[in-house]
Amino acid sequence: MASEEAAVTMVNYYTPITPQLRSKPVYIQYSHHRELKTDNLPNQRSQTALQAVNAVQSGSVAVTSARADERGLLPGQGSVLRIIVENLFYPVTLDVLYQIFSKFGSVLRIITFTKNNQFQALLQYADPAYAYHAKMALDGQSIYTGSCTLRIDFSKLTSLKVKYNNDKSRDFTRIDLPSGDVQPPVEPCVAAAFGKKPLILGLPVPSVPGALGCLAVTTSPLSGHVAAPSVTGVPGNSVLLVRNLNPEAITPHGLFILFGVYGDVHRVKIMFKKKENALVQMADAAQAQLAISHLNGQRLYGRVLRATFSKHQTVQLPREGQEDQGLTKDYSNSPLHRFKKPGSKNFQNIFPPSATLHLSNIPHSVTVDDLKNLFASTGSTVKAFRFFQKNCKMALIQLGSVEEAVHALIELHNHDLGENHHLRVSFSKSTI
């Protein structure tokens, strides 16, 4: 650290609360070294990382290729980066990526796309040195607190070819390119819901020493924590139209539980005259977008579910005396909302539907066989099961298919296991 005082402050801060880095605990204590000498290290990664962090914090990255070569830029580390955004709880647009990555040097081109249910981008810098420093400083950082985490690698491509300047791709060296006759994609609708510029607020840097906490996309690069768009009151459409449902099997409660994996569901309405269709009102447009990206095309009760934004701005409750058959439900005050608490760990554990489910809040008296039998009772084939070693209140269970896991989650989330414990079920990125 810069001074002994800063080191004392850091140790004092992190002693009572152990920090986590990629889910691993980090323990901090004083070293017997008075200072570090890094000039002649054969591996220059630590030096480069330090210089990248310092450059970003001072708001300037002025490097040449020669200096980058000197610092260990390897062949194959070109000017094109491949970026994957994990835990995509809020929409990330091409403009947001430009604001973040242009802090490191001149960005020439960006192409965004979705692959394997993940938002990805290819970004080309004017110089490999800029790409190198951006990767060193930004890989593993989160755009918003606890969500939208960047995973960055060098691409094998040496250059990007952009045909159209629009919300999906842009060549900043060619303002003459057409926008292309693209169908209006879902993301720009949501971007529009936040206004032309993303609603991203840079809050002051905490007085406690810490590394790059989150990426504040403001005039001051990496200025500290970012307030994500508020969970309520975001202008734009938060109502989804869900089509091609199985009318024999679907219920408002089933839609509430399934869509509740990706946001807080306020109201559900299954259409009285056409029960294959339903309206689902989320807490905001960002959560609606997230539900679309993860659930559209998912199999549910033997049919392929289709989810899009609805033209309705709200789901109307039936008037008193109006026949409804219990098809419209208000869940505004439900205790089962996963994302009520700001900074909840649930924000960090949002994954696409998968055959493996994460189970939590399991009482000690419940055994492996109890849980296997419970899931088998829903018609699921249990392929594998294991309790977490360090925490037997949590477990992973692998079922026969993704569709089976979706059905089991709907049926068993909040299932009463006794001893005042209700089972919590969510999709897992792990396999057993």
Short mmCIF file of C-alpha atoms in Angstrom, two decimals:
data_model
loop_
_atom_site.label_atom_id
_atom_site.label_comp_id
_atom_site.label_asym_id
_atom_site.label_seq_id
_atom_site.Cartn_x
_atom_site.Cartn_y
_atom_site.Cartn_z
CA MET A 1 0.00 0.00 0.00
CA ALA A 2 1.03 3.63 -0.33
CA SER A 3 1.45 4.08 3.44
CA GLU A 4 1.42 2.13 6.70
CA GLU A 5 -1.77 3.98 7.65
CA ALA A 6 -3.52 2.68 4.51
CA ALA A 7 -2.37 -0.87 5.29
CA VAL A 8 -3.69 -0.62 8.87
CA THR A 9 -7.04 0.69 7.60
CA MET A 10 -7.31 -2.17 5.12
CA VAL A 11 -6.50 -4.91 7.66
CA ASN A 12 -8.86 -3.39 10.24
CA TYR A 13 -11.67 -3.25 7.70
CA TYR A 14 -11.29 -6.80 6.38
CA THR A 15 -10.58 -8.59 9.69
CA PRO A 16 -14.23 -8.70 10.93
CA ILE A 17 -15.68 -9.31 7.44
CA THR A 18 -13.81 -11.81 5.23
CA PRO A 19 -13.93 -10.62 1.60
CA GLN A 20 -14.91 -13.07 -1.15
CA LEU A 21 -13.19 -13.15 -4.54
CA ARG A 22 -14.96 -15.38 -7.07
CA SER A 23 -16.60 -17.23 -4.14
CA LYS A 24 -13.27 -17.86 -2.37
CA PRO A 25 -12.52 -16.30 1.05
CA VAL A 26 -9.49 -13.94 1.09
CA TYR A 27 -7.57 -13.54 4.35
CA ILE A 28 -5.46 -10.40 4.83
CA GLN A 29 -2.69 -9.95 7.38
CA TYR A 30 0.59 -8.04 7.71
CA SER A 31 3.68 -9.35 5.94
CA HIS A 32 7.24 -9.28 7.31
CA HIS A 33 8.42 -7.54 4.13
CA ARG A 34 8.88 -3.79 4.52
CA GLU A 35 8.39 -3.21 0.77
CA LEU A 36 8.06 -5.10 -2.51
CA LYS A 37 10.59 -4.97 -5.32
CA THR A 38 8.97 -5.84 -8.65
CA ASP A 39 11.47 -4.40 -11.17
CA ASN A 40 13.21 -7.63 -12.17
CA LEU A 41 10.42 -10.16 -11.94
CA PRO A 42 10.51 -12.62 -14.86
CA ASN A 43 6.68 -12.62 -14.83
CA GLN A 44 5.50 -9.05 -15.34
CA ARG A 45 1.77 -9.71 -14.87
CA SER A 46 1.61 -8.20 -11.38
CA GLN A 47 3.48 -5.09 -12.52
CA THR A 48 1.22 -4.70 -15.55
CA ALA A 49 -1.94 -5.19 -13.50
CA LEU A 50 -0.76 -2.55 -11.04
CA GLN A 51 0.04 -0.10 -13.85
CA ALA A 52 -3.34 -0.78 -15.50
CA VAL A 53 -5.22 -0.14 -12.25
CA ASN A 54 -3.24 3.04 -11.56
CA ALA A 55 -3.75 4.24 -15.12
CA VAL A 56 -7.51 3.69 -14.95
CA GLN A 57 -7.84 5.32 -11.54
CA SER A 58 -5.95 8.39 -12.77
CA GLY A 59 -8.18 8.40 -15.85
CA SER A 60 -5.42 8.10 -18.43
CA VAL A 61 -4.01 5.23 -20.39
CA ALA A 62 -1.38 6.51 -22.80
CA VAL A 63 0.65 3.56 -23.96
CA THR A 64 2.36 2.63 -27.19
CA SER A 65 2.85 -0.78 -28.71
CA ALA A 66 6.51 -0.68 -27.83
CA ARG A 67 5.71 -0.23 -24.15
CA ALA A 68 3.17 -3.04 -24.34
CA ASP A 69 5.76 -5.38 -25.90
CA GLU A 70 8.15 -4.42 -23.13
CA ARG A 71 5.52 -5.49 -20.56
CA GLY A 72 5.04 -8.97 -21.96
CA LEU A 73 2.34 -8.69 -24.64
CA LEU A 74 2.40 -12.13 -26.24
CA PRO A 75 1.90 -13.07 -29.89
CA GLY A 76 -1.82 -13.77 -30.39
CA GLN A 77 -2.74 -11.00 -27.97
CA GLY A 78 -4.10 -8.73 -30.64
CA SER A 79 -6.39 -5.72 -30.61
CA VAL A 80 -9.71 -7.69 -30.59
CA LEU A 81 -11.27 -8.75 -27.28
CA ARG A 82 -14.07 -11.28 -26.75
CA ILE A 83 -16.33 -10.17 -23.88
CA ILE A 84 -18.91 -12.35 -22.11
CA VAL A 85 -21.32 -10.70 -19.62
CA GLU A 86 -22.40 -13.10 -16.85
CA ASN A 87 -25.26 -12.57 -14.37
CA LEU A 88 -27.03 -10.30 -16.83
CA PHE A 89 -29.57 -8.89 -14.40
CA TYR A 90 -29.77 -5.49 -16.12
CA PRO A 91 -29.54 -4.81 -19.85
CA VAL A 92 -26.01 -4.11 -21.12
CA THR A 93 -26.00 -2.18 -24.38
CA LEU A 94 -23.33 -1.48 -26.97
CA ASP A 95 -23.15 2.10 -25.65
CA VAL A 96 -22.47 0.91 -22.10
CA LEU A 97 -19.59 -1.26 -23.34
CA TYR A 98 -18.20 1.67 -25.32
CA GLN A 99 -18.28 3.93 -22.26
CA ILE A 100 -16.36 1.38 -20.18
CA PHE A 101 -13.79 0.22 -22.74
CA SER A 102 -13.06 3.60 -24.35
CA LYS A 103 -11.36 4.63 -21.07
CA PHE A 104 -8.41 2.47 -22.18
CA GLY A 105 -7.90 3.80 -25.68
CA SER A 106 -9.51 4.27 -29.05
CA VAL A 107 -12.31 1.74 -29.72
CA LEU A 108 -12.76 1.15 -33.46
CA ARG A 109 -15.56 -1.41 -33.69
CA ILE A 110 -18.01 -3.35 -31.49
CA ILE A 111 -20.29 -6.28 -32.43
CA THR A 112 -22.75 -7.66 -29.84
CA PHE A 113 -24.63 -10.98 -30.03
CA THR A 114 -26.17 -13.73 -27.89
CA LYS A 115 -24.55 -17.18 -27.87
CA ASN A 116 -25.26 -20.13 -25.54
CA ASN A 117 -27.82 -17.97 -23.70
CA GLN A 118 -25.09 -15.43 -22.90
CA PHE A 119 -24.72 -11.79 -23.97
CA GLN A 120 -21.34 -11.48 -25.73
CA ALA A 121 -19.40 -8.87 -27.67
CA LEU A 122 -16.34 -8.54 -29.88
CA LEU A 123 -14.50 -5.24 -29.46
CA GLN A 124 -11.59 -3.97 -31.54
CA TYR A 125 -9.11 -1.37 -30.29
CA ALA A 126 -6.80 0.76 -32.44
CA ASP A 127 -3.79 -0.80 -30.69
CA PRO A 128 -3.13 -4.21 -29.03
CA ALA A 129 -1.72 -2.35 -26.00
CA TYR A 130 -5.14 -0.86 -25.25
CA ALA A 131 -6.74 -4.32 -25.46
CA TYR A 132 -4.07 -5.74 -23.15
CA HIS A 133 -4.60 -3.08 -20.46
CA ALA A 134 -8.40 -3.28 -20.72
CA LYS A 135 -8.29 -7.07 -20.22
CA MET A 136 -5.88 -6.79 -17.27
CA ALA A 137 -8.02 -4.20 -15.50
CA LEU A 138 -11.58 -5.26 -16.35
CA ASP A 139 -11.63 -9.07 -16.47
CA GLY A 140 -13.79 -10.28 -13.56
CA GLN A 141 -15.19 -6.82 -12.72
CA SER A 142 -18.95 -6.15 -12.40
CA ILE A 143 -20.69 -3.31 -14.26
CA TYR A 144 -23.42 -3.12 -11.58
CA THR A 145 -23.15 -4.13 -7.95
CA GLY A 146 -23.33 -7.93 -7.85
CA SER A 147 -24.35 -8.39 -11.50
CA CYS A 148 -23.24 -8.07 -15.13
CA THR A 149 -19.75 -9.51 -14.57
CA LEU A 150 -17.22 -9.18 -17.41
CA ARG A 151 -15.23 -12.21 -18.61
CA ILE A 152 -12.62 -11.07 -21.15
CA ASP A 153 -10.29 -13.00 -23.49
CA PHE A 154 -8.26 -12.15 -26.56
CA SER A 155 -10.09 -13.12 -29.75
CA LYS A 156 -8.37 -15.08 -32.53
CA LEU A 157 -9.73 -12.48 -34.97
CA THR A 158 -7.26 -9.78 -36.02
CA SER A 159 -9.95 -7.35 -37.18
CA LEU A 160 -13.74 -6.92 -37.17
CA LYS A 161 -15.91 -6.24 -40.21
CA VAL A 162 -19.08 -4.25 -39.45
CA LYS A 163 -21.80 -3.90 -42.11
CA TYR A 164 -24.34 -1.83 -40.16
CA ASN A 165 -24.28 0.87 -37.49
CA ASN A 166 -27.14 0.07 -35.12
CA ASP A 167 -27.84 -1.20 -31.60
CA LYS A 168 -26.09 -4.52 -32.29
CA SER A 169 -22.95 -3.43 -34.12
CA ARG A 170 -21.02 -0.24 -34.75
CA ASP A 171 -17.93 0.93 -36.64
CA PHE A 172 -16.81 4.19 -35.00
CA THR A 173 -14.56 4.95 -38.01
CA ARG A 174 -17.47 4.81 -40.52
CA ILE A 175 -20.41 7.10 -39.83
CA ASP A 176 -21.66 6.47 -43.39
CA LEU A 177 -22.76 2.85 -42.77
CA PRO A 178 -26.51 2.07 -43.06
CA SER A 179 -28.49 0.91 -40.03
CA GLY A 180 -29.68 -2.19 -41.91
CA ASP A 181 -33.21 -3.53 -42.14
CA VAL A 182 -33.06 -5.32 -38.80
CA GLN A 183 -36.12 -6.41 -36.85
CA PRO A 184 -36.24 -4.20 -33.75
CA PRO A 185 -34.37 -6.39 -31.26
CA VAL A 186 -35.58 -6.78 -27.70
CA GLU A 187 -32.61 -5.07 -26.11
CA PRO A 188 -33.09 -1.62 -27.71
CA CYS A 189 -36.71 -1.62 -26.50
CA VAL A 190 -35.38 -1.93 -22.99
CA ALA A 191 -32.60 0.56 -23.64
CA ALA A 192 -35.32 2.96 -24.75
CA ALA A 193 -37.15 2.23 -21.52
CA PHE A 194 -34.18 3.71 -19.68
CA GLY A 195 -33.96 6.72 -21.99
CA LYS A 196 -31.17 7.21 -24.53
CA LYS A 197 -28.41 7.00 -21.94
CA PRO A 198 -28.30 4.08 -19.51
CA LEU A 199 -29.53 4.93 -16.02
CA ILE A 200 -26.19 4.28 -14.38
CA LEU A 201 -25.14 6.37 -11.41
CA GLY A 202 -21.58 6.56 -10.11
CA LEU A 203 -21.63 6.81 -6.33
CA PRO A 204 -18.61 8.17 -4.42
CA VAL A 205 -15.69 5.84 -3.85
CA PRO A 206 -15.95 4.34 -0.34
CA SER A 207 -13.35 5.68 2.08
CA VAL A 208 -12.33 2.08 2.79
CA PRO A 209 -9.37 0.89 0.69
CA GLY A 210 -10.45 -1.57 -1.96
CA ALA A 211 -9.68 -2.54 -5.53
CA LEU A 212 -11.92 -1.92 -8.53
CA GLY A 213 -15.26 -2.66 -6.87
CA CYS A 214 -17.68 -2.09 -9.74
CA LEU A 215 -17.50 -0.19 -13.00
CA ALA A 216 -19.12 3.21 -12.75
CA VAL A 217 -19.92 4.27 -16.27
CA THR A 218 -19.69 7.99 -15.71
CA THR A 219 -17.26 10.78 -16.60
CA SER A 220 -14.94 9.56 -13.85
CA PRO A 221 -13.74 6.11 -14.95
CA LEU A 222 -14.12 3.31 -12.43
CA SER A 223 -15.09 5.86 -9.81
CA GLY A 224 -16.58 3.34 -7.41
CA HIS A 225 -19.83 1.49 -6.85
CA VAL A 226 -22.61 1.64 -9.38
CA ALA A 227 -26.26 1.97 -8.58
CA ALA A 228 -28.10 -0.29 -10.99
CA PRO A 229 -31.42 0.90 -12.41
CA SER A 230 -33.90 0.98 -9.56
CA VAL A 231 -36.07 -2.10 -9.15
CA THR A 232 -39.24 0.00 -9.16
CA GLY A 233 -40.37 2.96 -11.19
CA VAL A 234 -38.24 2.41 -14.30
CA PRO A 235 -40.24 3.88 -17.19
CA GLY A 236 -41.08 1.41 -19.95
CA ASN A 237 -42.97 -1.82 -20.29
CA SER A 238 -42.68 -4.40 -17.54
CA VAL A 239 -45.57 -6.57 -18.82
CA LEU A 240 -44.85 -9.76 -20.78
CA LEU A 241 -47.10 -11.62 -23.17
CA VAL A 242 -46.54 -15.37 -22.70
CA ARG A 243 -47.94 -17.59 -25.46
CA ASN A 244 -48.28 -21.28 -26.38
CA LEU A 245 -48.94 -22.44 -22.81
CA ASN A 246 -50.52 -25.79 -22.00
CA PRO A 247 -54.00 -24.78 -20.71
CA GLU A 248 -54.45 -28.16 -18.98
CA ALA A 249 -51.37 -27.70 -16.78
CA ILE A 250 -50.56 -24.01 -16.36
CA THR A 251 -51.73 -21.92 -13.38
CA PRO A 252 -51.07 -18.32 -12.30
CA HIS A 253 -49.01 -19.71 -9.40
CA GLY A 254 -46.85 -21.76 -11.80
CA LEU A 255 -46.06 -18.69 -13.91
CA PHE A 256 -45.40 -16.65 -10.75
CA ILE A 257 -42.82 -19.20 -9.51
CA LEU A 258 -41.10 -19.72 -12.89
CA PHE A 259 -40.86 -16.05 -13.92
CA GLY A 260 -39.99 -15.21 -10.29
CA VAL A 261 -36.58 -16.85 -10.85
CA TYR A 262 -35.67 -13.82 -13.02
CA GLY A 263 -37.43 -10.96 -11.22
CA ASP A 264 -40.23 -10.08 -8.83
CA VAL A 265 -43.61 -10.92 -10.41
CA HIS A 266 -46.36 -8.48 -9.38
CA ARG A 267 -49.37 -9.81 -11.31
CA VAL A 268 -50.31 -12.76 -13.53
CA LYS A 269 -53.36 -13.05 -15.80
CA ILE A 270 -54.21 -16.16 -17.82
CA MET A 271 -56.55 -15.11 -20.65
CA PHE A 272 -60.16 -16.10 -19.90
CA LYS A 273 -61.09 -16.91 -23.51
CA LYS A 274 -57.67 -18.13 -24.70
CA LYS A 275 -55.93 -19.97 -21.88
CA GLU A 276 -52.81 -20.65 -24.02
CA ASN A 277 -51.91 -16.99 -23.45
CA ALA A 278 -51.06 -15.07 -20.28
CA LEU A 279 -49.80 -11.67 -19.15
CA VAL A 280 -47.02 -11.51 -16.54
CA GLN A 281 -46.20 -8.16 -14.92
CA MET A 282 -42.63 -7.89 -13.58
CA ALA A 283 -41.28 -5.26 -11.19
CA ASP A 284 -39.54 -3.38 -14.02
CA ALA A 285 -38.54 -3.51 -17.70
CA ALA A 286 -35.06 -4.85 -16.92
CA GLN A 287 -36.48 -7.88 -15.13
CA ALA A 288 -38.96 -8.39 -17.98
CA GLN A 289 -36.05 -8.41 -20.43
CA LEU A 290 -34.16 -10.92 -18.29
CA ALA A 291 -37.17 -13.27 -18.16
CA ILE A 292 -37.54 -13.09 -21.96
CA SER A 293 -33.86 -13.84 -22.58
CA HIS A 294 -33.92 -16.92 -20.31
CA LEU A 295 -37.43 -18.34 -20.81
CA ASN A 296 -38.42 -17.63 -24.42
CA GLY A 297 -38.16 -20.96 -26.29
CA GLN A 298 -38.12 -23.03 -23.09
CA ARG A 299 -40.24 -26.22 -23.01
CA LEU A 300 -42.98 -26.14 -20.38
CA TYR A 301 -45.58 -28.91 -19.96
CA GLY A 302 -44.88 -30.32 -23.42
CA ARG A 303 -45.02 -27.02 -25.31
CA VAL A 304 -42.43 -24.41 -26.35
CA LEU A 305 -43.13 -21.24 -24.37
CA ARG A 306 -42.98 -17.90 -26.20
CA ALA A 307 -42.36 -14.70 -24.20
CA THR A 308 -42.34 -11.16 -25.65
CA PHE A 309 -43.09 -7.66 -24.42
CA SER A 310 -46.82 -6.92 -24.24
CA LYS A 311 -48.52 -3.76 -25.51
CA HIS A 312 -50.24 -3.54 -22.11
CA GLN A 313 -48.57 -1.28 -19.56
CA THR A 314 -50.15 -3.03 -16.57
CA VAL A 315 -52.20 -6.14 -15.75
CA GLN A 316 -55.71 -5.11 -14.74
CA LEU A 317 -57.31 -6.87 -11.79
CA PRO A 318 -60.90 -8.09 -12.36
CA ARG A 319 -63.67 -5.75 -11.21
CA GLU A 320 -65.75 -6.85 -8.25
CA GLY A 321 -68.32 -9.43 -9.32
CA GLN A 322 -66.57 -10.02 -12.66
CA GLU A 323 -66.21 -13.73 -13.55
CA ASP A 324 -62.52 -14.67 -13.64
CA GLN A 325 -62.21 -18.31 -12.47
CA GLY A 326 -59.17 -17.33 -10.39
CA LEU A 327 -57.13 -16.69 -13.55
CA THR A 328 -55.85 -13.27 -12.40
CA LYS A 329 -53.65 -13.05 -9.32
CA ASP A 330 -51.94 -10.14 -7.55
CA TYR A 331 -48.53 -11.08 -6.08
CA SER A 332 -47.36 -7.51 -5.31
CA ASN A 333 -46.90 -8.26 -1.61
CA SER A 334 -45.79 -11.89 -1.91
CA PRO A 335 -43.13 -13.00 0.61
CA LEU A 336 -41.65 -15.21 -2.14
CA HIS A 337 -40.08 -12.35 -4.11
CA ARG A 338 -36.38 -13.19 -4.56
CA PHE A 339 -35.07 -9.69 -5.35
CA LYS A 340 -36.71 -7.39 -2.79
CA LYS A 341 -33.54 -6.81 -0.78
CA PRO A 342 -30.95 -4.57 -2.48
CA GLY A 343 -27.65 -6.42 -2.83
CA SER A 344 -29.28 -9.82 -2.21
CA LYS A 345 -27.11 -12.81 -3.16
CA ASN A 346 -29.94 -13.89 -5.47
CA PHE A 347 -28.79 -11.17 -7.92
CA GLN A 348 -25.51 -13.09 -8.35
CA ASN A 349 -27.16 -16.48 -8.90
CA ILE A 350 -29.33 -15.98 -11.95
CA PHE A 351 -28.82 -18.76 -14.50
CA PRO A 352 -30.71 -20.14 -17.51
CA PRO A 353 -33.00 -23.14 -16.93
CA SER A 354 -30.84 -26.23 -16.44
CA ALA A 355 -31.28 -29.90 -15.50
CA THR A 356 -29.36 -29.28 -12.26
CA LEU A 357 -31.19 -27.45 -9.46
CA HIS A 358 -29.71 -25.71 -6.43
CA LEU A 359 -31.61 -26.49 -3.21
CA SER A 360 -31.29 -24.52 0.01
CA ASN A 361 -32.91 -24.07 3.44
CA ILE A 362 -32.90 -27.84 4.03
CA PRO A 363 -33.36 -28.84 7.71
CA HIS A 364 -30.82 -31.28 9.24
CA SER A 365 -33.45 -34.00 9.69
CA VAL A 366 -34.09 -34.29 5.93
CA THR A 367 -32.04 -37.04 4.23
CA VAL A 368 -30.80 -37.66 0.70
CA ASP A 369 -33.55 -40.25 0.17
CA ASP A 370 -36.22 -37.85 1.45
CA LEU A 371 -35.24 -35.29 -1.19
CA LYS A 372 -34.81 -37.85 -3.98
CA ASN A 373 -38.28 -39.26 -3.25
CA LEU A 374 -39.76 -35.75 -3.11
CA PHE A 375 -38.45 -34.92 -6.59
CA ALA A 376 -39.37 -38.34 -7.96
CA SER A 377 -42.95 -37.68 -6.81
CA THR A 378 -43.16 -34.80 -9.34
CA GLY A 379 -42.44 -37.27 -12.15
CA SER A 380 -38.74 -36.40 -12.33
CA THR A 381 -35.91 -38.86 -12.92
CA VAL A 382 -33.19 -38.17 -10.33
CA LYS A 383 -29.80 -38.69 -12.04
CA ALA A 384 -27.52 -37.43 -9.23
CA PHE A 385 -27.62 -35.71 -5.86
CA ARG A 386 -25.08 -34.25 -3.44
CA PHE A 387 -25.12 -32.10 -0.33
CA PHE A 388 -22.65 -29.23 -0.12
CA GLN A 389 -19.67 -30.33 1.99
CA LYS A 390 -19.43 -27.15 4.04
CA ASN A 391 -23.15 -26.48 4.32
CA CYS A 392 -25.60 -29.38 4.56
CA LYS A 393 -28.53 -26.94 4.33
CA MET A 394 -27.72 -26.75 0.58
CA ALA A 395 -27.58 -29.39 -2.15
CA LEU A 396 -27.50 -29.95 -5.91
CA ILE A 397 -29.90 -32.35 -7.64
CA GLN A 398 -29.60 -33.36 -11.29
CA LEU A 399 -32.79 -34.40 -13.07
CA GLY A 400 -33.45 -36.18 -16.36
CA SER A 401 -33.94 -33.03 -18.49
CA VAL A 402 -34.22 -29.26 -18.35
CA GLU A 403 -38.01 -29.52 -18.77
CA GLU A 404 -38.24 -31.89 -15.78
CA ALA A 405 -36.22 -29.42 -13.70
CA VAL A 406 -38.53 -26.55 -14.72
CA HIS A 407 -41.60 -28.57 -13.65
CA ALA A 408 -39.92 -29.59 -10.36
CA LEU A 409 -38.93 -25.99 -9.56
CA ILE A 410 -42.52 -24.80 -10.13
CA GLU A 411 -43.94 -27.56 -7.94
CA LEU A 412 -41.37 -27.65 -5.12
CA HIS A 413 -40.05 -24.12 -4.61
CA ASN A 414 -41.29 -23.09 -1.14
CA HIS A 415 -42.31 -26.70 -0.35
CA ASP A 416 -42.77 -27.18 3.40
CA LEU A 417 -40.07 -29.56 4.67
CA GLY A 418 -41.18 -29.25 8.30
CA GLU A 419 -39.35 -27.61 11.23
CA ASN A 420 -40.43 -24.24 9.79
CA HIS A 421 -38.19 -24.76 6.75
CA HIS A 422 -39.48 -24.07 3.24
CA LEU A 423 -37.36 -25.43 0.39
CA ARG A 424 -35.72 -22.85 -1.88
CA VAL A 425 -35.13 -24.03 -5.46
CA SER A 426 -33.23 -22.30 -8.27
CA PHE A 427 -31.40 -23.25 -11.46
CA SER A 428 -27.69 -24.03 -11.11
CA LYS A 429 -24.79 -23.47 -13.52
CA SER A 430 -23.05 -26.54 -12.01
CA THR A 431 -23.36 -30.19 -12.91
CA ILE A 432 -22.77 -33.07 -10.52
#
